[in-house]
Short mmCIF file of C-alpha atoms in Angstrom, two decimals:
data_model
loop_
_atom_site.label_atom_id
_atom_site.label_comp_id
_atom_site.label_asym_id
_atom_site.label_seq_id
_atom_site.Cartn_x
_atom_site.Cartn_y
_atom_site.Cartn_z
CA UNK T 1359 -8.92 0.58 26.78
CA UNK T 1360 -11.57 -2.03 27.56
CA UNK T 1361 -11.99 -5.77 27.07
CA UNK T 1362 -13.42 -6.31 23.60
CA UNK T 1363 -11.81 -3.21 22.10
CA UNK T 1364 -10.12 -3.74 18.77
CA UNK T 1365 -6.92 -2.11 17.64
CA UNK T 1366 -6.92 -0.49 14.21
CA UNK T 1367 -5.67 -2.86 11.51
CA UNK T 1368 -2.13 -2.52 10.23
CA UNK T 1369 -1.35 -3.52 6.65
CA UNK T 1370 2.23 -4.56 6.03
CA UNK T 1371 3.39 -5.09 2.44
CA UNK T 1372 5.54 -8.22 2.35
CA UNK T 1373 8.51 -7.43 0.15
CA UNK T 1374 11.51 -9.53 -0.74
CA UNK T 1375 13.65 -6.93 1.04
CA UNK T 1376 11.60 -7.18 4.26
CA UNK T 1377 11.88 -10.98 4.26
CA UNK T 1378 15.63 -11.04 3.61
CA UNK T 1379 16.44 -8.13 5.94
CA UNK T 1380 14.44 -9.73 8.76
CA UNK T 1381 16.22 -13.04 8.30
CA UNK T 1382 19.65 -11.41 8.24
CA UNK T 1383 18.88 -9.16 11.22
CA UNK T 1384 17.85 -12.21 13.26
CA UNK T 1385 20.84 -14.23 11.99
CA UNK T 1386 18.56 -16.78 10.35
CA UNK T 1387 20.56 -17.77 7.30
CA UNK T 1388 18.33 -20.63 6.19
CA UNK T 1389 18.18 -20.51 2.40
CA UNK T 1390 14.35 -20.54 2.28
CA UNK T 1391 14.43 -16.97 3.64
CA UNK T 1392 16.74 -15.49 0.98
CA UNK T 1393 17.26 -17.83 -2.01
CA UNK T 1394 14.16 -18.23 -4.21
CA UNK T 1395 15.64 -21.05 -6.29
CA UNK T 1396 16.54 -23.16 -3.25
CA UNK T 1397 13.18 -22.37 -1.62
CA UNK T 1398 11.45 -23.69 -4.77
CA UNK T 1399 13.61 -26.82 -4.72
CA UNK T 1400 12.29 -27.42 -1.20
CA UNK T 1401 8.66 -27.08 -2.29
CA UNK T 1402 7.89 -23.42 -1.60
CA UNK T 1403 6.75 -21.12 -4.41
CA UNK T 1404 9.24 -18.46 -3.22
CA UNK T 1405 11.18 -17.33 -0.16
CA UNK T 1406 9.12 -16.79 2.98
CA UNK T 1407 9.27 -14.77 6.19
CA UNK T 1408 10.81 -16.29 9.32
CA UNK T 1409 9.11 -16.38 12.72
CA UNK T 1410 11.51 -13.89 14.28
CA UNK T 1411 10.54 -11.21 11.74
CA UNK T 1412 6.87 -11.98 12.33
CA UNK T 1413 7.44 -11.73 16.09
CA UNK T 1414 9.02 -8.30 15.65
CA UNK T 1415 6.16 -7.09 13.45
CA UNK T 1416 3.60 -8.24 16.03
CA UNK T 1417 5.50 -6.36 18.75
CA UNK T 1418 5.70 -3.27 16.55
CA UNK T 1419 1.96 -3.44 15.92
CA UNK T 1420 1.22 -3.38 19.65
CA UNK T 1421 3.71 -0.66 20.59
CA UNK T 1422 2.77 1.51 17.58
CA UNK T 1423 -0.79 1.53 18.90
CA UNK T 1424 -0.08 1.76 22.65
CA UNK T 1425 2.97 4.01 22.47
CA UNK T 1426 6.68 3.68 23.17
CA UNK T 1427 6.19 3.39 26.93
CA UNK T 1428 4.13 0.21 26.63
CA UNK T 1429 6.25 -2.78 27.66
CA UNK T 1430 5.85 -6.14 25.97
CA UNK T 1431 5.85 -8.77 28.71
CA UNK T 1432 5.00 -11.87 26.69
CA UNK T 1433 4.54 -12.57 22.99
CA UNK T 1434 3.20 -16.06 22.22
CA UNK T 1435 2.61 -16.61 18.52
CA UNK T 1436 2.05 -19.47 16.14
CA UNK T 1437 2.68 -19.40 12.40
CA UNK T 1438 0.29 -20.67 9.75
CA UNK T 1439 0.22 -19.63 6.08
CA UNK T 1440 3.62 -18.34 4.93
CA UNK T 1441 4.25 -14.70 3.99
CA UNK T 1442 5.72 -14.57 0.48
CA UNK T 1443 6.90 -11.53 -1.48
CA UNK T 1444 3.92 -9.69 -2.92
CA UNK T 1445 1.59 -10.59 -0.04
CA UNK T 1446 0.10 -8.02 2.31
CA UNK T 1447 -0.27 -9.07 5.93
CA UNK T 1448 -3.03 -7.34 7.86
CA UNK T 1449 -2.65 -7.42 11.63
CA UNK T 1450 -5.66 -7.00 13.90
CA UNK T 1451 -5.82 -7.09 17.67
CA UNK T 1452 -8.55 -7.52 20.25
CA UNK T 1453 -8.20 -6.78 23.97
CA UNK T 1454 -9.12 -10.04 25.75
CA UNK T 1455 -8.18 -9.21 29.36
CA UNK T 1456 -7.26 -6.25 31.56
CA UNK T 1457 -5.76 -6.55 35.03
CA UNK T 1458 -4.49 -3.33 36.56
CA UNK T 1459 -1.97 -1.88 34.12
CA UNK T 1460 -1.60 -5.14 32.17
CA UNK T 1461 -3.52 -6.05 29.04
CA UNK T 1462 -3.72 -9.23 27.01
CA UNK T 1463 -4.32 -8.72 23.31
CA UNK T 1464 -5.24 -11.45 20.83
CA UNK T 1465 -3.44 -10.82 17.54
CA UNK T 1466 -4.18 -12.27 14.11
CA UNK T 1467 -2.18 -11.51 10.99
CA UNK T 1468 -3.70 -12.66 7.72
CA UNK T 1469 -2.47 -12.62 4.13
CA UNK T 1470 -4.03 -13.68 0.83
CA UNK T 1471 -3.89 -17.40 1.64
CA UNK T 1472 -4.93 -17.42 5.30
CA UNK T 1473 -3.77 -16.65 8.81
CA UNK T 1474 -0.02 -16.13 8.86
CA UNK T 1475 0.18 -15.57 12.61
CA UNK T 1476 -2.10 -16.00 15.61
CA UNK T 1477 -1.32 -15.46 19.25
CA UNK T 1478 -1.46 -13.29 22.32
CA UNK T 1479 0.60 -10.40 23.57
CA UNK T 1480 0.74 -9.42 27.22
CA UNK T 1481 1.70 -5.79 27.67
CA UNK T 1482 2.10 -3.39 30.57
CA UNK T 1483 0.39 -0.14 29.74
CA UNK T 1484 1.83 3.26 30.52
CA UNK T 1485 0.28 4.88 33.57
CA UNK T 1486 -1.07 8.37 32.74
CA UNK T 1487 1.22 10.88 34.40
CA UNK T 1488 3.38 8.06 35.76
CA UNK T 1489 6.73 6.56 34.83
CA UNK T 1490 5.62 3.01 33.90
#
């Protein structure tokens, strides 16, 4: 891995089930994450994904690429355009820094209306032949 390397994109279909399951799993019972009618009453065209689900998907993207022994040290994300059912979010990552066994990766997740998530992930990389 080198600074400037890009991770392969990951396309994630945004389903109603993914949105609701993520909200329930993270104990986020706000109606905008599971009740389409109430979400519309509040000005949204449909339910939308919560930040905790997005955070988990960003972490999964990094560890799926780097392997199960990679350790997420810091995930700093910011939400933009909401993920609604029927969207596809495409995550891309670019290595922005390497220091020893630690990498910083800039992550962007975009859907049909714009950037859903932007941020950085700091990860400790597995040492070949080691136990890290």
